[in-house]
PDB file of C-alpha atoms in Angstrom:
ATOM      1  CA  MET A 127     -10.486  48.511  45.342  1.00 51.00           C
ATOM      2  CA  PRO A 128      -7.230  47.779  43.443  1.00 62.00           C
ATOM      3  CA  ASP A 129      -3.962  48.932  44.961  1.00 92.00           C
ATOM      4  CA  LEU A 130      -1.946  51.596  43.148  1.00 94.00           C
ATOM      5  CA  ALA A 131       0.848  49.246  42.080  1.00 95.00           C
ATOM      6  CA  HIS A 132      -1.645  46.909  40.436  1.00 95.00           C
ATOM      7  CA  LEU A 133      -3.406  49.804  38.715  1.00 96.00           C
ATOM      8  CA  ARG A 134      -0.044  51.109  37.426  1.00 96.00           C
ATOM      9  CA  TYR A 135       0.663  47.658  36.037  1.00 96.00           C
ATOM     10  CA  ILE A 136      -2.697  47.619  34.234  1.00 96.00           C
ATOM     11  CA  VAL A 137      -2.084  51.088  32.750  1.00 97.00           C
ATOM     12  CA  GLU A 138       1.402  50.092  31.563  1.00 96.00           C
ATOM     13  CA  ASP A 139       0.023  46.847  30.180  1.00 97.00           C
ATOM     14  CA  SER A 140      -2.732  48.741  28.343  1.00 97.00           C
ATOM     15  CA  ILE A 141      -0.149  51.056  26.780  1.00 96.00           C
ATOM     16  CA  GLY A 142       1.989  48.054  25.847  1.00 95.00           C
ATOM     17  CA  LYS A 143      -0.997  46.423  24.151  1.00 97.00           C
ATOM     18  CA  HIS A 144      -1.931  49.630  22.284  1.00 96.00           C
ATOM     19  CA  MET A 145      -5.155  49.970  24.283  1.00 97.00           C
ATOM     20  CA  TYR A 146      -4.622  53.706  24.650  1.00 97.00           C
ATOM     21  CA  GLU A 147      -8.193  54.765  25.458  1.00 97.00           C
ATOM     22  CA  ASN A 148      -8.247  52.212  28.257  1.00 97.00           C
ATOM     23  CA  ALA A 149      -4.884  53.539  29.457  1.00 97.00           C
ATOM     24  CA  VAL A 150      -6.193  57.137  29.478  1.00 98.00           C
ATOM     25  CA  PHE A 151      -9.242  56.157  31.521  1.00 98.00           C
ATOM     26  CA  LEU A 152      -7.291  54.136  34.077  1.00 97.00           C
ATOM     27  CA  ALA A 153      -4.314  56.525  34.263  1.00 98.00           C
ATOM     28  CA  ASP A 154      -6.702  59.380  35.021  1.00 97.00           C
ATOM     29  CA  LYS A 155      -8.050  57.378  37.966  1.00 97.00           C
ATOM     30  CA  LEU A 156      -4.503  56.520  39.008  1.00 97.00           C
ATOM     31  CA  VAL A 157      -3.412  60.177  39.059  1.00 97.00           C
ATOM     32  CA  THR A 158      -6.431  61.038  41.201  1.00 96.00           C
ATOM     33  CA  MET A 159      -5.828  58.173  43.622  1.00 96.00           C
ATOM     34  CA  SER A 160      -2.091  58.880  43.956  1.00 96.00           C
ATOM     35  CA  ARG A 161      -2.726  62.622  44.353  1.00 95.00           C
ATOM     36  CA  GLY A 162      -0.650  63.474  41.303  1.00 96.00           C
ATOM     37  CA  ALA A 163       2.422  61.304  41.806  1.00 97.00           C
ATOM     38  CA  PRO A 164       4.905  62.277  39.049  1.00 96.00           C
ATOM     39  CA  ASP A 165       5.250  58.738  37.666  1.00 96.00           C
ATOM     40  CA  ASP A 166       1.473  58.466  37.386  1.00 97.00           C
ATOM     41  CA  VAL A 167       1.170  61.875  35.727  1.00 97.00           C
ATOM     42  CA  TYR A 168       3.820  60.698  33.278  1.00 96.00           C
ATOM     43  CA  LEU A 169       1.775  57.605  32.424  1.00 96.00           C
ATOM     44  CA  LEU A 170      -1.338  59.721  31.887  1.00 97.00           C
ATOM     45  CA  THR A 171       0.445  62.210  29.633  1.00 97.00           C
ATOM     46  CA  GLN A 172       1.963  59.358  27.656  1.00 95.00           C
ATOM     47  CA  ALA A 173      -1.493  57.901  27.136  1.00 97.00           C
ATOM     48  CA  PHE A 174      -2.756  61.325  26.037  1.00 98.00           C
ATOM     49  CA  MET A 175       0.128  61.539  23.562  1.00 95.00           C
ATOM     50  CA  PHE A 176      -0.721  58.143  22.074  1.00 96.00           C
ATOM     51  CA  THR A 177      -4.345  59.256  21.596  1.00 97.00           C
ATOM     52  CA  ARG A 178      -3.188  62.572  20.081  1.00 97.00           C
ATOM     53  CA  GLN A 179      -4.716  64.587  22.939  1.00 98.00           C
ATOM     54  CA  HIS A 180      -1.745  66.947  23.170  1.00 97.00           C
ATOM     55  CA  ARG A 181      -3.556  69.899  24.717  1.00 97.00           C
ATOM     56  CA  ARG A 182      -4.944  67.687  27.480  1.00 97.00           C
ATOM     57  CA  ALA A 183      -1.446  66.354  28.135  1.00 97.00           C
ATOM     58  CA  LEU A 184      -0.114  69.925  28.368  1.00 97.00           C
ATOM     59  CA  HIS A 185      -2.909  70.854  30.734  1.00 97.00           C
ATOM     60  CA  VAL A 186      -2.099  67.950  33.061  1.00 97.00           C
ATOM     61  CA  LEU A 187       1.635  68.687  32.997  1.00 97.00           C
ATOM     62  CA  ARG A 188       1.032  72.333  33.856  1.00 96.00           C
ATOM     63  CA  GLN A 189      -1.669  71.582  36.418  1.00 97.00           C
ATOM     64  CA  HIS A 190       0.746  69.388  38.370  1.00 97.00           C
ATOM     65  CA  ARG A 191       3.660  71.791  37.812  1.00 95.00           C
ATOM     66  CA  LEU A 192       5.735  69.117  36.094  1.00 94.00           C
ATOM     67  CA  ALA A 193       6.146  70.609  32.606  1.00 91.00           C
ATOM     68  CA  THR A 194       9.878  71.239  33.006  1.00 88.00           C
ATOM     69  CA  SER A 195      10.624  69.502  36.306  1.00 89.00           C
ATOM     70  CA  SER A 196      12.860  66.846  34.717  1.00 88.00           C
ATOM     71  CA  PRO A 197      14.156  65.919  31.257  1.00 87.00           C
ATOM     72  CA  ARG A 198      11.392  63.364  30.659  1.00 89.00           C
ATOM     73  CA  PHE A 199       8.649  65.900  31.423  1.00 92.00           C
ATOM     74  CA  THR A 200      10.414  68.606  29.423  1.00 90.00           C
ATOM     75  CA  TYR A 201      10.534  66.255  26.435  1.00 89.00           C
ATOM     76  CA  LEU A 202       6.806  65.503  26.730  1.00 92.00           C
ATOM     77  CA  THR A 203       6.019  69.207  27.104  1.00 93.00           C
ATOM     78  CA  ALA A 204       8.105  70.131  24.064  1.00 92.00           C
ATOM     79  CA  LYS A 205       6.596  67.267  22.043  1.00 93.00           C
ATOM     80  CA  CYS A 206       3.063  68.397  22.934  1.00 94.00           C
ATOM     81  CA  LEU A 207       3.868  71.994  22.022  1.00 94.00           C
ATOM     82  CA  ALA A 208       5.378  70.895  18.715  1.00 93.00           C
ATOM     83  CA  GLU A 209       2.332  68.763  17.905  1.00 94.00           C
ATOM     84  CA  CYS A 210       0.155  71.809  18.664  1.00 95.00           C
ATOM     85  CA  GLN A 211       2.434  73.894  16.418  1.00 94.00           C
ATOM     86  CA  GLU A 212       3.314  76.199  19.314  1.00 93.00           C
ATOM     87  CA  TRP A 213       6.861  76.574  17.974  1.00 89.00           C
ATOM     88  CA  ASP A 214       8.006  79.604  19.981  1.00 90.00           C
ATOM     89  CA  GLU A 215       6.874  78.137  23.291  1.00 92.00           C
ATOM     90  CA  CYS A 216       8.385  74.776  22.361  1.00 88.00           C
ATOM     91  CA  LEU A 217      11.769  76.358  21.656  1.00 87.00           C
ATOM     92  CA  ALA A 218      11.562  78.490  24.795  1.00 88.00           C
ATOM     93  CA  THR A 219      10.848  75.382  26.866  1.00 88.00           C
ATOM     94  CA  LEU A 220      13.845  73.601  25.404  1.00 84.00           C
ATOM     95  CA  ASP A 221      16.135  76.655  25.641  1.00 81.00           C
ATOM     96  CA  ASP A 222      15.287  77.278  29.291  1.00 68.00           C
ATOM     97  CA  THR A 223      15.787  73.640  30.164  1.00 63.00           C
ATOM     98  CA  VAL A 224      19.021  73.296  28.218  1.00 64.00           C
ATOM     99  CA  LEU A 225      20.440  76.375  29.954  1.00 58.00           C
ATOM    100  CA  GLU A 226      19.302  75.140  33.351  1.00 63.00           C
ATOM    101  CA  HIS A 227      20.830  71.694  32.841  1.00 62.00           C
ATOM    102  CA  ALA A 228      24.052  73.218  31.461  1.00 56.00           C
ATOM    103  CA  ALA A 229      24.369  75.368  34.597  1.00 58.00           C
ATOM    104  CA  GLN A 230      23.807  72.314  36.822  1.00 64.00           C
ATOM    105  CA  GLU A 231      26.398  70.332  34.871  1.00 63.00           C
ATOM    106  CA  ALA A 232      28.903  73.190  35.220  1.00 61.00           C
ATOM    107  CA  VAL A 233      28.467  73.201  39.004  1.00 64.00           C
ATOM    108  CA  VAL A 234      28.891  69.425  39.170  1.00 64.00           C
ATOM    109  CA  ALA A 235      31.973  69.571  36.934  1.00 67.00           C
ATOM    110  CA  ALA A 236      33.540  72.323  39.072  1.00 67.00           C
ATOM    111  CA  ALA A 237      32.918  70.293  42.239  1.00 69.00           C
ATOM    112  CA  ALA A 238      34.443  67.198  40.628  1.00 68.00           C
ATOM    113  CA  ASP A 239      37.510  69.200  39.528  1.00 67.00           C
ATOM    114  CA  ALA A 240      37.931  70.557  43.068  1.00 68.00           C
ATOM    115  CA  ALA A 241      37.658  67.054  44.507  1.00 67.00           C
ATOM    116  CA  ARG A 242      40.267  65.729  42.067  1.00 69.00           C
ATOM    117  CA  ALA A 243      42.598  68.622  42.896  1.00 67.00           C
ATOM    118  CA  ALA A 244      42.203  67.979  46.629  1.00 65.00           C
ATOM    119  CA  GLN A 245      42.873  64.257  46.127  1.00 67.00           C
ATOM    120  CA  HIS A 246      45.974  65.030  44.049  1.00 59.00           C
ATOM    121  CA  THR A 247      47.268  67.422  46.725  1.00 61.00           C
ATOM    122  CA  PHE A 248      46.715  64.754  49.378  1.00 58.00           C
ATOM    123  CA  GLU A 249      48.520  62.104  47.315  1.00 59.00           C
ATOM    124  CA  VAL A 250      51.473  64.395  46.597  1.00 57.00           C
ATOM    125  CA  GLY A 251      51.717  65.209  50.302  1.00 60.00           C
ATOM    126  CA  GLN A 252      51.819  61.488  51.147  1.00 61.00           C
ATOM    127  CA  ASP A 253      54.713  60.835  48.734  1.00 56.00           C
ATOM    128  CA  HIS A 254      56.815  63.830  49.789  1.00 53.00           C
ATOM    129  CA  PRO A 255      60.315  62.612  50.870  1.00 55.00           C
ATOM    130  CA  HIS A 256      60.636  65.053  53.808  1.00 56.00           C
ATOM    131  CA  ARG A 257      57.420  63.823  55.408  1.00 51.00           C
ATOM    132  CA  ARG A 258      58.702  60.372  56.250  1.00 49.00           C
TER     133      ARG A 258
END
């Protein structure tokens, strides 16, 4: 029985050599063996995309609850929906994700600003002439 790393290599190699049906078959086995590891689900959905099996790719993404779990899965989900001409759902997927990522970026930016302000306060306190 091949190990998972070797099977992943074969799937990636099949995709690289445009052997998409082979990649679908092996990636399906890989997802089963790895119990739905996100990287393996990604490989399978990529293979489905290359074989124009967009609804199957959507099904797998939703089944494993990965449709909008990260930007790469959101992109695949939106691409599948667009290929299926599900325009409203495609836009909703992108809108929700864009808003979610914008909120996360705002929190990170606020934390970075607070850290810079604290560092500046510390540095000013170190250079104060009455503190020496």
